[in-house]
Short mmCIF file of C-alpha atoms in Angstrom, two decimals:
data_model
loop_
_atom_site.label_atom_id
_atom_site.label_comp_id
_atom_site.label_asym_id
_atom_site.label_seq_id
_atom_site.Cartn_x
_atom_site.Cartn_y
_atom_site.Cartn_z
CA MET A 1 -13.18 4.37 -2.37
CA SER A 2 -15.72 3.04 -4.84
CA ARG A 3 -16.19 4.64 -8.24
CA THR A 4 -18.97 4.43 -10.79
CA LEU A 5 -18.07 3.01 -14.19
CA ASP A 6 -18.65 5.37 -17.10
CA CYS A 7 -19.19 2.54 -19.56
CA PRO A 8 -22.04 0.08 -18.85
CA VAL A 9 -21.40 -3.64 -18.73
CA THR A 10 -23.63 -5.86 -20.80
CA ARG A 11 -25.03 -9.18 -19.74
CA GLY A 12 -22.41 -11.90 -20.01
CA GLY A 13 -19.59 -9.67 -18.87
CA GLN A 14 -18.75 -8.02 -22.20
CA ARG A 15 -18.41 -4.29 -22.71
CA PRO A 16 -20.29 -2.77 -25.65
CA SER A 17 -18.13 -2.09 -28.67
CA ALA A 18 -19.07 1.59 -28.83
CA GLY A 19 -16.57 4.17 -27.59
CA CYS A 20 -13.09 2.70 -27.57
CA GLY A 21 -14.13 -0.35 -29.57
CA LEU A 22 -11.43 -2.19 -27.71
CA TRP A 23 -9.94 -5.51 -26.82
CA GLN A 24 -12.74 -7.55 -25.25
CA ALA A 25 -12.48 -10.00 -22.36
CA PRO A 26 -14.87 -11.38 -19.75
CA LEU A 27 -14.94 -9.22 -16.64
CA PRO A 28 -12.95 -10.48 -13.66
CA SER A 29 -14.63 -11.60 -10.48
CA PRO A 30 -15.52 -8.71 -8.17
CA ARG A 31 -14.38 -10.68 -5.15
CA TYR A 32 -11.44 -9.62 -3.04
CA PRO A 33 -8.42 -11.54 -4.38
CA GLY A 34 -7.59 -14.29 -1.94
CA PRO A 35 -4.92 -16.96 -2.41
CA VAL A 36 -4.15 -17.38 -6.10
CA THR A 37 -4.78 -20.84 -7.53
CA THR A 38 -2.17 -21.55 -10.15
CA ASN A 39 -3.37 -22.95 -13.46
CA PRO A 40 -0.86 -25.72 -14.26
CA HIS A 41 -1.69 -25.41 -17.95
CA ALA A 42 -0.98 -21.67 -18.19
CA THR A 43 2.02 -20.81 -20.35
CA ALA A 44 3.85 -17.66 -21.29
CA SER A 45 1.92 -17.48 -24.53
CA HIS A 46 -1.59 -18.29 -23.32
CA ALA A 47 -3.00 -16.46 -20.32
CA ASP A 48 -6.22 -17.53 -18.65
CA PRO A 49 -9.05 -15.62 -20.41
CA GLN A 50 -11.09 -15.75 -17.18
CA ALA A 51 -8.53 -13.55 -15.41
CA THR A 52 -9.61 -12.88 -11.84
CA GLY A 53 -6.26 -11.84 -10.42
CA PRO A 54 -4.67 -8.47 -9.74
CA VAL A 55 -3.30 -5.80 -12.00
CA LEU A 56 0.43 -6.49 -11.85
CA VAL A 57 2.79 -3.52 -11.65
CA VAL A 58 6.14 -4.77 -12.96
CA ASP A 59 8.88 -2.85 -11.16
CA PHE A 60 11.96 -1.94 -13.22
CA GLY A 61 13.52 -0.11 -10.28
CA ALA A 62 11.22 2.88 -10.45
CA GLN A 63 10.88 5.26 -7.54
CA TYR A 64 7.20 5.47 -8.46
CA ALA A 65 6.27 1.75 -8.54
CA GLN A 66 4.32 1.95 -5.28
CA LEU A 67 2.65 5.14 -6.47
CA ILE A 68 1.47 3.40 -9.65
CA ALA A 69 -0.01 0.60 -7.55
CA ARG A 70 -1.75 3.15 -5.34
CA ARG A 71 -3.21 5.00 -8.33
CA VAL A 72 -4.61 1.72 -9.62
CA ARG A 73 -6.20 1.12 -6.21
CA GLU A 74 -7.68 4.64 -6.33
CA ALA A 75 -9.50 3.49 -9.46
CA SER A 76 -11.03 0.74 -7.25
CA VAL A 77 -8.95 -1.99 -8.88
CA TYR A 78 -6.68 -4.34 -6.92
CA SER A 79 -2.97 -4.22 -7.79
CA GLU A 80 0.25 -5.94 -6.78
CA ILE A 81 3.91 -5.10 -7.39
CA VAL A 82 6.24 -7.73 -8.84
CA PRO A 83 9.91 -7.42 -9.87
CA SER A 84 10.89 -7.35 -13.51
CA SER A 85 13.06 -10.40 -12.77
CA MET A 86 9.97 -12.56 -12.17
CA PRO A 87 9.55 -15.02 -15.06
CA VAL A 88 6.57 -14.28 -17.25
CA GLU A 89 5.22 -17.77 -16.51
CA GLN A 90 4.96 -16.82 -12.82
CA MET A 91 3.30 -13.52 -13.65
CA LEU A 92 0.69 -15.23 -15.80
CA ALA A 93 0.13 -17.87 -13.11
CA LYS A 94 -1.39 -15.04 -11.04
CA HIS A 95 -4.05 -14.68 -13.78
CA PRO A 96 -3.54 -10.90 -14.03
CA ALA A 97 -6.41 -8.77 -15.22
CA ALA A 98 -3.81 -6.41 -16.74
CA ILE A 99 -0.10 -5.64 -16.52
CA ILE A 100 1.58 -2.24 -16.11
CA LEU A 101 5.29 -1.87 -16.85
CA SER A 102 6.82 0.80 -14.59
CA GLY A 103 9.48 3.36 -15.28
CA GLY A 104 13.09 2.82 -14.31
CA PRO A 105 16.53 4.46 -14.22
CA SER A 106 18.17 2.33 -16.93
CA SER A 107 18.58 2.67 -20.69
CA VAL A 108 17.00 -0.19 -22.61
CA TYR A 109 20.04 -0.56 -24.88
CA ALA A 110 22.61 -0.59 -22.04
CA ASP A 111 24.35 -3.82 -21.04
CA GLY A 112 22.53 -5.47 -18.17
CA ALA A 113 19.43 -3.31 -18.53
CA PRO A 114 16.33 -5.04 -17.13
CA GLY A 115 13.91 -6.31 -19.70
CA ILE A 116 10.87 -8.52 -19.97
CA ASP A 117 10.09 -11.64 -21.96
CA PRO A 118 8.29 -10.54 -25.17
CA ALA A 119 5.90 -13.45 -24.60
CA VAL A 120 4.01 -11.23 -22.17
CA PHE A 121 2.78 -9.17 -25.12
CA ASP A 122 1.26 -12.24 -26.78
CA ALA A 123 -0.44 -13.57 -23.64
CA GLY A 124 -3.82 -11.97 -24.23
CA VAL A 125 -3.41 -9.71 -21.20
CA PRO A 126 -3.79 -5.93 -21.61
CA VAL A 127 -0.44 -4.19 -21.03
CA LEU A 128 0.41 -0.54 -20.36
CA GLY A 129 4.03 0.60 -20.51
CA ILE A 130 5.08 3.75 -18.64
CA CYS A 131 8.34 5.62 -19.39
CA TYR A 132 11.02 2.89 -19.29
CA GLY A 133 8.25 0.31 -19.58
CA PHE A 134 7.03 2.12 -22.71
CA GLN A 135 10.52 1.96 -24.19
CA THR A 136 10.95 -1.70 -23.21
CA MET A 137 7.70 -2.55 -24.95
CA ALA A 138 8.73 -0.66 -28.08
CA GLN A 139 12.13 -2.35 -28.25
CA ALA A 140 10.73 -5.84 -27.59
CA LEU A 141 8.13 -5.47 -30.36
CA GLY A 142 10.48 -4.18 -33.05
CA GLY A 143 10.34 -0.44 -32.48
CA THR A 144 13.38 1.83 -32.16
CA VAL A 145 14.67 3.39 -28.93
CA GLY A 146 17.70 5.64 -28.65
CA ARG A 147 19.20 8.81 -27.28
CA THR A 148 17.75 11.92 -28.88
CA GLY A 149 20.41 14.39 -27.79
CA THR A 150 17.85 16.20 -25.66
CA ARG A 151 16.25 15.39 -22.34
CA GLU A 152 12.78 16.05 -21.05
CA TYR A 153 12.43 16.53 -17.32
CA GLY A 154 9.48 18.02 -15.53
CA HIS A 155 6.50 19.87 -16.96
CA THR A 156 5.87 19.31 -20.68
CA GLU A 157 2.97 20.06 -23.01
CA ALA A 158 1.68 17.06 -24.94
CA LYS A 159 -0.67 16.90 -27.91
CA VAL A 160 -2.87 13.81 -27.84
CA ASP A 161 -5.09 11.99 -30.32
CA ALA A 162 -8.75 12.37 -29.33
CA SER A 163 -9.56 8.95 -30.80
CA SER A 164 -7.15 7.19 -28.44
CA CYS A 165 -8.76 5.15 -25.70
CA LEU A 166 -6.27 6.41 -23.09
CA PHE A 167 -7.14 10.04 -23.77
CA ALA A 168 -10.91 9.79 -24.05
CA GLY A 169 -12.53 12.60 -22.10
CA THR A 170 -9.35 14.70 -21.89
CA PRO A 171 -8.25 17.85 -23.79
CA LEU A 172 -6.11 17.64 -26.90
CA ASP A 173 -3.38 19.73 -25.25
CA GLN A 174 -2.44 18.73 -21.72
CA ALA A 175 0.32 19.14 -19.16
CA VAL A 176 2.34 15.98 -18.51
CA TRP A 177 5.37 15.11 -16.38
CA MET A 178 8.42 13.75 -18.22
CA SER A 179 11.62 12.22 -16.87
CA HIS A 180 13.65 10.62 -19.65
CA GLY A 181 16.78 10.93 -21.75
CA ASP A 182 16.04 8.08 -24.16
CA ALA A 183 13.00 8.11 -26.41
CA VAL A 184 11.02 5.87 -28.73
CA GLN A 185 12.09 6.99 -32.20
CA ALA A 186 9.82 4.64 -34.16
CA ALA A 187 6.75 2.75 -32.94
CA PRO A 188 6.51 -1.00 -33.59
CA ALA A 189 4.62 -2.16 -36.67
CA GLY A 190 0.87 -2.17 -36.12
CA PHE A 191 0.95 0.55 -33.46
CA ALA A 192 -0.69 3.95 -33.83
CA VAL A 193 1.17 6.96 -32.40
CA THR A 194 -1.32 8.77 -30.17
CA ALA A 195 0.65 11.60 -28.55
CA SER A 196 3.68 13.80 -29.11
CA THR A 197 5.61 16.66 -27.51
CA ALA A 198 7.97 19.25 -28.97
CA GLU A 199 10.96 17.00 -28.20
CA THR A 200 9.35 13.55 -28.44
CA PRO A 201 7.38 12.75 -31.61
CA VAL A 202 6.42 9.31 -30.28
CA ALA A 203 5.16 10.06 -26.75
CA ALA A 204 2.38 7.45 -26.70
CA PHE A 205 1.18 4.58 -28.85
CA GLU A 206 -1.38 1.80 -28.85
CA ASN A 207 -2.42 -1.38 -30.60
CA ARG A 208 -6.07 -1.89 -29.65
CA GLU A 209 -6.39 -5.31 -31.26
CA ARG A 210 -3.60 -6.67 -29.05
CA GLY A 211 -4.55 -4.62 -25.98
CA LEU A 212 -1.11 -2.95 -25.79
CA TYR A 213 -0.63 0.70 -24.78
CA GLY A 214 2.28 2.94 -23.84
CA LEU A 215 3.03 6.39 -22.41
CA GLN A 216 6.39 8.14 -22.27
CA TRP A 217 5.27 10.40 -19.42
CA HIS A 218 4.30 9.51 -15.85
CA PRO A 219 0.49 9.38 -15.46
CA GLU A 220 0.82 8.34 -11.81
CA VAL A 221 2.11 11.73 -10.60
CA LEU A 222 -0.23 14.63 -9.93
CA HIS A 223 1.83 16.89 -12.22
CA SER A 224 0.33 14.99 -15.18
CA ALA A 225 -3.00 16.79 -15.20
CA TYR A 226 -5.01 13.94 -16.73
CA GLY A 227 -2.77 11.07 -15.70
CA GLN A 228 -5.29 9.41 -13.41
CA LYS A 229 -7.90 9.62 -16.16
CA ALA A 230 -5.51 7.87 -18.57
CA LEU A 231 -4.92 5.10 -16.03
CA GLU A 232 -8.65 4.70 -15.44
CA ASN A 233 -9.30 4.60 -19.17
CA PHE A 234 -6.74 1.80 -19.49
CA LEU A 235 -8.14 -0.16 -16.55
CA HIS A 236 -11.88 0.25 -17.04
CA GLU A 237 -12.19 0.78 -20.79
CA ALA A 238 -9.20 -0.84 -22.47
CA ALA A 239 -8.87 -3.78 -20.07
CA GLY A 240 -12.54 -3.98 -19.09
CA ILE A 241 -11.87 -4.23 -15.34
CA PRO A 242 -14.77 -3.18 -13.10
CA ALA A 243 -14.35 -0.85 -10.12
CA THR A 244 -14.90 -3.41 -7.37
CA TRP A 245 -11.95 -2.82 -5.02
CA THR A 246 -13.90 -1.05 -2.28
CA ALA A 247 -13.65 -0.81 1.49
CA GLY A 248 -16.87 -2.77 1.91
CA ASN A 249 -15.72 -5.61 -0.33
CA ILE A 250 -12.34 -5.80 1.40
CA ILE A 251 -13.99 -6.05 4.82
CA ASP A 252 -16.45 -8.74 3.71
CA GLU A 253 -13.75 -10.89 2.15
CA GLN A 254 -11.34 -10.51 5.06
CA VAL A 255 -14.03 -11.34 7.61
CA GLU A 256 -14.79 -14.53 5.70
CA ALA A 257 -11.08 -15.43 5.45
CA ILE A 258 -10.40 -14.74 9.15
CA ARG A 259 -13.33 -16.86 10.28
CA ALA A 260 -12.15 -19.73 8.10
CA GLN A 261 -8.59 -19.43 9.43
CA VAL A 262 -9.38 -19.02 13.13
CA GLY A 263 -12.36 -21.29 13.69
CA ASP A 264 -13.11 -21.38 17.42
CA ALA A 265 -9.54 -20.56 18.55
CA HIS A 266 -8.59 -17.42 20.47
CA VAL A 267 -6.52 -14.53 19.13
CA ILE A 268 -4.39 -11.82 20.75
CA CYS A 269 -3.32 -8.46 19.38
CA GLY A 270 -0.68 -6.04 20.61
CA LEU A 271 -2.53 -2.72 20.46
CA SER A 272 -0.38 0.40 20.20
CA GLY A 273 -3.20 2.89 19.77
CA GLY A 274 -1.93 3.74 16.29
CA VAL A 275 -3.88 3.47 13.06
CA ASP A 276 -2.58 0.12 11.82
CA SER A 277 -3.01 -2.02 14.93
CA SER A 278 -6.35 -0.35 15.76
CA VAL A 279 -7.84 -1.06 12.33
CA ALA A 280 -6.39 -4.58 12.20
CA ALA A 281 -7.91 -5.38 15.60
CA ALA A 282 -11.27 -3.89 14.60
CA LEU A 283 -11.35 -5.98 11.43
CA VAL A 284 -10.53 -9.19 13.31
CA HIS A 285 -13.10 -8.31 15.98
CA ARG A 286 -15.73 -7.87 13.25
CA ALA A 287 -14.96 -11.46 12.23
CA ILE A 288 -14.65 -13.31 15.56
CA GLY A 289 -15.91 -10.99 18.31
CA ASP A 290 -14.83 -11.91 21.84
CA GLN A 291 -12.40 -14.55 20.62
CA LEU A 292 -10.04 -11.56 20.30
CA THR A 293 -8.19 -10.05 23.27
CA CYS A 294 -6.04 -6.94 22.80
CA ILE A 295 -3.11 -6.00 25.02
CA PHE A 296 -2.30 -2.31 25.43
CA VAL A 297 0.98 -1.49 27.19
CA ASP A 298 1.07 2.01 28.71
CA HIS A 299 4.79 2.70 28.95
CA GLY A 300 4.30 6.23 30.23
CA LEU A 301 5.63 7.67 26.97
CA LEU A 302 2.26 8.28 25.31
CA ARG A 303 0.79 11.55 24.11
CA ALA A 304 -1.82 13.37 26.18
CA GLY A 305 -5.14 11.53 26.20
CA GLU A 306 -3.84 8.57 24.21
CA ARG A 307 -4.59 5.93 26.82
CA GLU A 308 -8.08 7.34 27.34
CA GLN A 309 -8.72 7.25 23.59
CA VAL A 310 -7.83 3.57 23.47
CA GLU A 311 -9.77 2.58 26.60
CA GLN A 312 -12.87 4.74 26.12
CA ASP A 313 -13.29 5.84 22.50
CA TYR A 314 -11.92 2.64 20.96
CA ALA A 315 -12.35 -0.31 23.33
CA ALA A 316 -15.58 0.71 25.05
CA GLY A 317 -17.09 2.32 21.97
CA MET A 318 -16.47 -0.69 19.74
CA GLY A 319 -16.92 -3.41 22.34
CA ILE A 320 -13.40 -4.78 21.92
CA ARG A 321 -11.81 -6.43 24.95
CA VAL A 322 -8.61 -4.55 25.80
CA ILE A 323 -6.36 -5.40 28.73
CA THR A 324 -4.31 -2.34 29.73
CA VAL A 325 -0.98 -2.88 31.44
CA ASP A 326 0.44 0.18 33.23
CA GLU A 327 4.23 -0.13 33.08
CA SER A 328 5.14 3.56 33.28
CA GLU A 329 7.22 3.19 36.45
CA ARG A 330 9.16 0.31 34.95
CA PHE A 331 10.10 2.32 31.87
CA LEU A 332 11.01 5.49 33.77
CA SER A 333 13.27 3.50 36.10
CA ALA A 334 15.00 1.79 33.18
CA LEU A 335 15.55 5.13 31.40
CA ALA A 336 16.87 7.01 34.43
CA GLY A 337 20.13 8.79 33.67
CA VAL A 338 20.20 7.71 30.00
CA THR A 339 20.68 10.45 27.37
CA ASP A 340 21.98 8.62 24.28
CA PRO A 341 19.05 8.30 21.83
CA GLU A 342 20.00 4.88 20.46
CA THR A 343 20.46 3.50 23.97
CA LYS A 344 17.06 4.88 24.93
CA ARG A 345 15.46 3.24 21.92
CA LYS A 346 16.99 -0.13 22.80
CA ILE A 347 15.92 0.12 26.44
CA ILE A 348 12.36 1.02 25.48
CA GLY A 349 12.24 -1.88 23.03
CA ARG A 350 13.60 -4.33 25.59
CA GLU A 351 11.21 -3.25 28.33
CA PHE A 352 8.25 -3.31 25.98
CA ILE A 353 9.06 -6.89 25.02
CA ARG A 354 9.20 -7.93 28.67
CA SER A 355 5.97 -6.13 29.50
CA PHE A 356 4.14 -7.61 26.53
CA GLU A 357 5.41 -11.12 27.26
CA ALA A 358 4.18 -10.90 30.87
CA ALA A 359 0.76 -9.68 29.73
CA GLN A 360 0.60 -12.44 27.12
CA ARG A 361 1.24 -15.10 29.72
CA ARG A 362 -1.60 -13.75 31.85
CA VAL A 363 -3.98 -13.75 28.90
CA ILE A 364 -2.92 -17.27 27.91
CA GLU A 365 -3.56 -18.49 31.46
CA MET A 366 -6.93 -16.73 31.57
CA VAL A 367 -8.06 -18.24 28.28
CA GLY A 368 -6.72 -21.65 29.32
CA GLU A 369 -8.77 -21.58 32.51
CA GLN A 370 -11.85 -21.08 30.33
CA GLY A 371 -10.96 -24.11 28.23
CA GLY A 372 -9.72 -22.10 25.25
CA GLU A 373 -6.40 -21.86 23.45
CA ILE A 374 -4.62 -18.90 21.87
CA LYS A 375 -3.29 -19.85 18.46
CA PHE A 376 -3.07 -16.58 16.55
CA LEU A 377 -1.47 -13.15 16.79
CA VAL A 378 -2.83 -10.15 14.88
CA GLN A 379 -0.30 -7.87 13.23
CA GLY A 380 -0.88 -4.61 11.38
CA THR A 381 1.55 -5.28 8.52
CA LEU A 382 0.87 -3.02 5.51
CA TYR A 383 1.64 -3.57 1.83
CA PRO A 384 4.63 -1.18 1.77
CA ASP A 385 6.17 -3.26 4.59
CA VAL A 386 5.85 -6.35 2.42
CA VAL A 387 7.24 -4.68 -0.71
CA GLU A 388 10.13 -2.97 1.05
CA SER A 389 11.16 -6.12 2.92
CA GLY A 390 11.49 -8.19 -0.21
CA GLY A 391 7.87 -8.96 -0.99
CA GLY A 392 8.53 -8.38 -4.66
CA THR A 393 10.83 -11.38 -4.93
CA GLY A 394 7.93 -13.75 -5.39
CA THR A 395 9.09 -16.01 -2.56
CA ALA A 396 6.60 -17.47 -0.14
CA ASN A 397 8.37 -16.38 3.04
CA ILE A 398 8.41 -12.66 2.35
CA LYS A 399 9.35 -11.39 5.77
CA SER A 400 10.57 -12.90 9.04
CA HIS A 401 8.12 -12.16 11.84
CA HIS A 402 9.65 -14.14 14.70
CA ASN A 403 10.49 -11.00 16.66
CA VAL A 404 7.31 -9.03 16.00
CA GLY A 405 5.91 -7.78 19.29
CA GLY A 406 8.80 -9.44 21.08
CA LEU A 407 7.39 -12.93 20.72
CA PRO A 408 9.66 -15.71 21.99
CA ASP A 409 10.20 -18.52 19.51
CA ASP A 410 8.46 -21.15 21.64
CA LEU A 411 5.05 -19.43 21.54
CA ASN A 412 4.62 -20.33 17.87
CA PHE A 413 1.57 -18.23 17.11
CA ALA A 414 0.26 -18.19 13.58
CA LEU A 415 -0.08 -14.68 12.18
CA ILE A 416 -3.22 -12.91 11.05
CA GLU A 417 -2.29 -9.94 8.86
CA PRO A 418 -5.56 -8.59 7.46
CA LEU A 419 -3.98 -5.35 6.17
CA ARG A 420 -0.94 -6.76 4.39
CA THR A 421 -2.35 -5.97 0.92
CA LEU A 422 -3.26 -2.37 1.79
CA PHE A 423 -1.66 1.06 1.67
CA LYS A 424 -2.05 3.51 4.55
CA ASP A 425 -4.83 5.54 2.95
CA GLU A 426 -6.78 2.34 2.31
CA VAL A 427 -6.31 1.32 5.96
CA ARG A 428 -7.84 4.62 7.06
CA ALA A 429 -10.79 4.05 4.72
CA ILE A 430 -11.29 0.55 6.12
CA GLY A 431 -11.12 1.96 9.65
CA ARG A 432 -13.83 4.51 8.92
CA GLU A 433 -16.01 1.82 7.37
CA LEU A 434 -15.58 -0.29 10.52
CA GLY A 435 -16.49 2.63 12.78
CA VAL A 436 -13.07 3.15 14.33
CA PRO A 437 -13.15 6.59 16.03
CA GLU A 438 -11.95 9.40 13.77
CA LYS A 439 -9.46 10.55 16.42
CA ILE A 440 -7.64 7.25 15.96
CA VAL A 441 -8.13 6.77 12.21
CA ALA A 442 -6.84 10.26 11.36
CA ARG A 443 -4.07 10.51 13.93
CA GLN A 444 -0.55 11.41 12.90
CA PRO A 445 2.15 8.73 12.77
CA PHE A 446 3.82 8.23 16.14
CA PRO A 447 7.08 6.35 16.82
CA GLY A 448 6.92 3.10 18.77
CA PRO A 449 9.26 4.40 21.52
CA GLY A 450 6.83 7.29 21.97
CA LEU A 451 7.86 10.56 23.59
CA GLY A 452 10.98 8.85 24.89
CA ILE A 453 12.86 9.65 21.69
CA ARG A 454 11.37 13.13 21.38
CA VAL A 455 13.08 14.18 24.59
CA ILE A 456 16.61 15.24 23.70
CA GLY A 457 18.31 14.34 26.95
CA GLU A 458 17.20 12.38 29.99
CA VAL A 459 13.64 11.08 30.10
CA THR A 460 12.20 12.23 33.41
CA ARG A 461 8.63 12.58 34.59
CA GLU A 462 8.97 16.39 34.53
CA ASN A 463 10.38 16.44 31.00
CA LEU A 464 7.62 14.15 29.78
CA GLU A 465 4.94 16.36 31.31
CA ILE A 466 6.39 19.45 29.60
CA LEU A 467 6.65 17.70 26.24
CA ARG A 468 3.21 16.12 26.53
CA ALA A 469 1.62 19.52 27.22
CA ALA A 470 3.50 21.19 24.35
CA ASP A 471 2.56 18.39 21.94
CA LEU A 472 -1.10 18.72 22.91
CA ILE A 473 -1.05 22.49 22.33
CA ALA A 474 0.50 22.05 18.88
CA ARG A 475 -2.03 19.41 17.86
CA GLU A 476 -4.98 21.43 19.16
CA GLU A 477 -3.82 24.50 17.24
CA LEU A 478 -3.49 22.48 14.04
CA THR A 479 -7.04 21.22 14.50
CA ALA A 480 -8.36 24.70 15.26
CA ALA A 481 -6.72 26.00 12.09
CA GLY A 482 -8.25 23.20 10.02
CA LEU A 483 -4.84 21.85 9.01
CA ASP A 484 -5.11 18.25 10.22
CA GLU A 485 -5.55 16.86 6.70
CA GLU A 486 -2.88 19.11 5.17
CA ILE A 487 -0.01 18.54 7.59
CA TRP A 488 0.93 14.87 7.62
CA GLN A 489 3.12 15.02 10.72
CA CYS A 490 4.08 17.67 13.26
CA PRO A 491 6.47 16.20 15.85
CA VAL A 492 7.17 18.31 18.94
CA VAL A 493 10.62 17.80 20.48
CA LEU A 494 11.87 18.84 23.92
CA LEU A 495 15.50 20.01 23.93
CA ALA A 496 16.00 19.08 27.56
CA ASP A 497 19.77 18.75 27.21
CA VAL A 498 20.39 21.97 25.29
CA ARG A 499 21.50 25.03 27.26
CA SER A 500 21.23 28.52 25.80
CA VAL A 501 20.84 32.17 26.67
CA GLY A 502 18.75 34.81 24.96
CA VAL A 503 17.28 38.27 25.24
#
């Protein structure tokens, strides 16, 4: 995940003035961003010059907001998504190293169109506007935005200015991906136009002295041939942010945070055998060792070899204590005669809760007999879960977790969510760094109810054996063909309730 900076950093944290000759600021701390300490003196017009916070991606309703955040992470820079409705004072209280304004479906001149307080452009924080964000910046700073009578969608050829910081190291003519009907017709005073297309004379601009940049096209999509390079130029060169968001740094900082949070208490984790819970448990185990106990419920609906992978490759190989509970008979009995898929899902969820609760009680009793106390539950929450459940609202209680893992209210465990700032690809990278077996790190997504919802019809032992064997054959053939990294998911379904004839 780590990248090497092209431009050296001088002593004292300043970049040399050669090259872009850009806006200068002290480099942010390379540490993993923990809890943000709000500066009570920060205002909308004066950001903290010692910015150590994230790159903020301001979401104007774009379908690509998460993709922008991921591309920033791929440049080894930490990013967070915030809604455009967040007051600028709150954004600046996060001490952002830079701000990126996303695209969006609105027209900047339409009634009720989302906007942003122009004070953000005078806060001393580098800003990049993309598509709608580009137009919003132009309008807020005195430029002109309007309908051109033509629309640009899809592949477009752009001509760029070689002297522009964003386009350093890229060809003068390049393929970009457009998706807009409005366009910037005149750049704000003090801005240099740095790119154009046949239909859009003002396709990019910049004001280096103020650290403000904009692109009409979408650099975050792969269709923009040099889009990632433009983002990296903004982050590393224009904003002076070092490439320090690496798997190793994340692990070190999380281990430190977990140890501080847990102390000498005990922790449990519901292990599914999937990527998220396996990596979360491995990270917590790296921090506190045998203070962690994992519970793995075998509901009889697993893929071939899945239990063995958890018990042998994962638990034994990594030295993690895993208590396996075999509840296959319980689940098969509860599912007998049931064919409706939603009913099956509810039954599986209910029985899993009961099985997990029973196992929890046994672990709690065992730890209690040893004089310990379980205070924490590990959960493999990822960043998309946080964003999609309202994490962009800026509220402290982002998501209700009272029913996670079927926990009754009176257990009152505190949560440990070491992956909640990460995307899936980052979780896999962390897993590999921790030594989680590749079979687990690279495995395809698998539904919580397991093979139970991949049997169309009644879930019987015979049907499960047929489906399990077919699923194994399909996965082995994908591996043999070298397609594991190309095909994201290949679910095998048994049509047990479908009758047909053929020749």
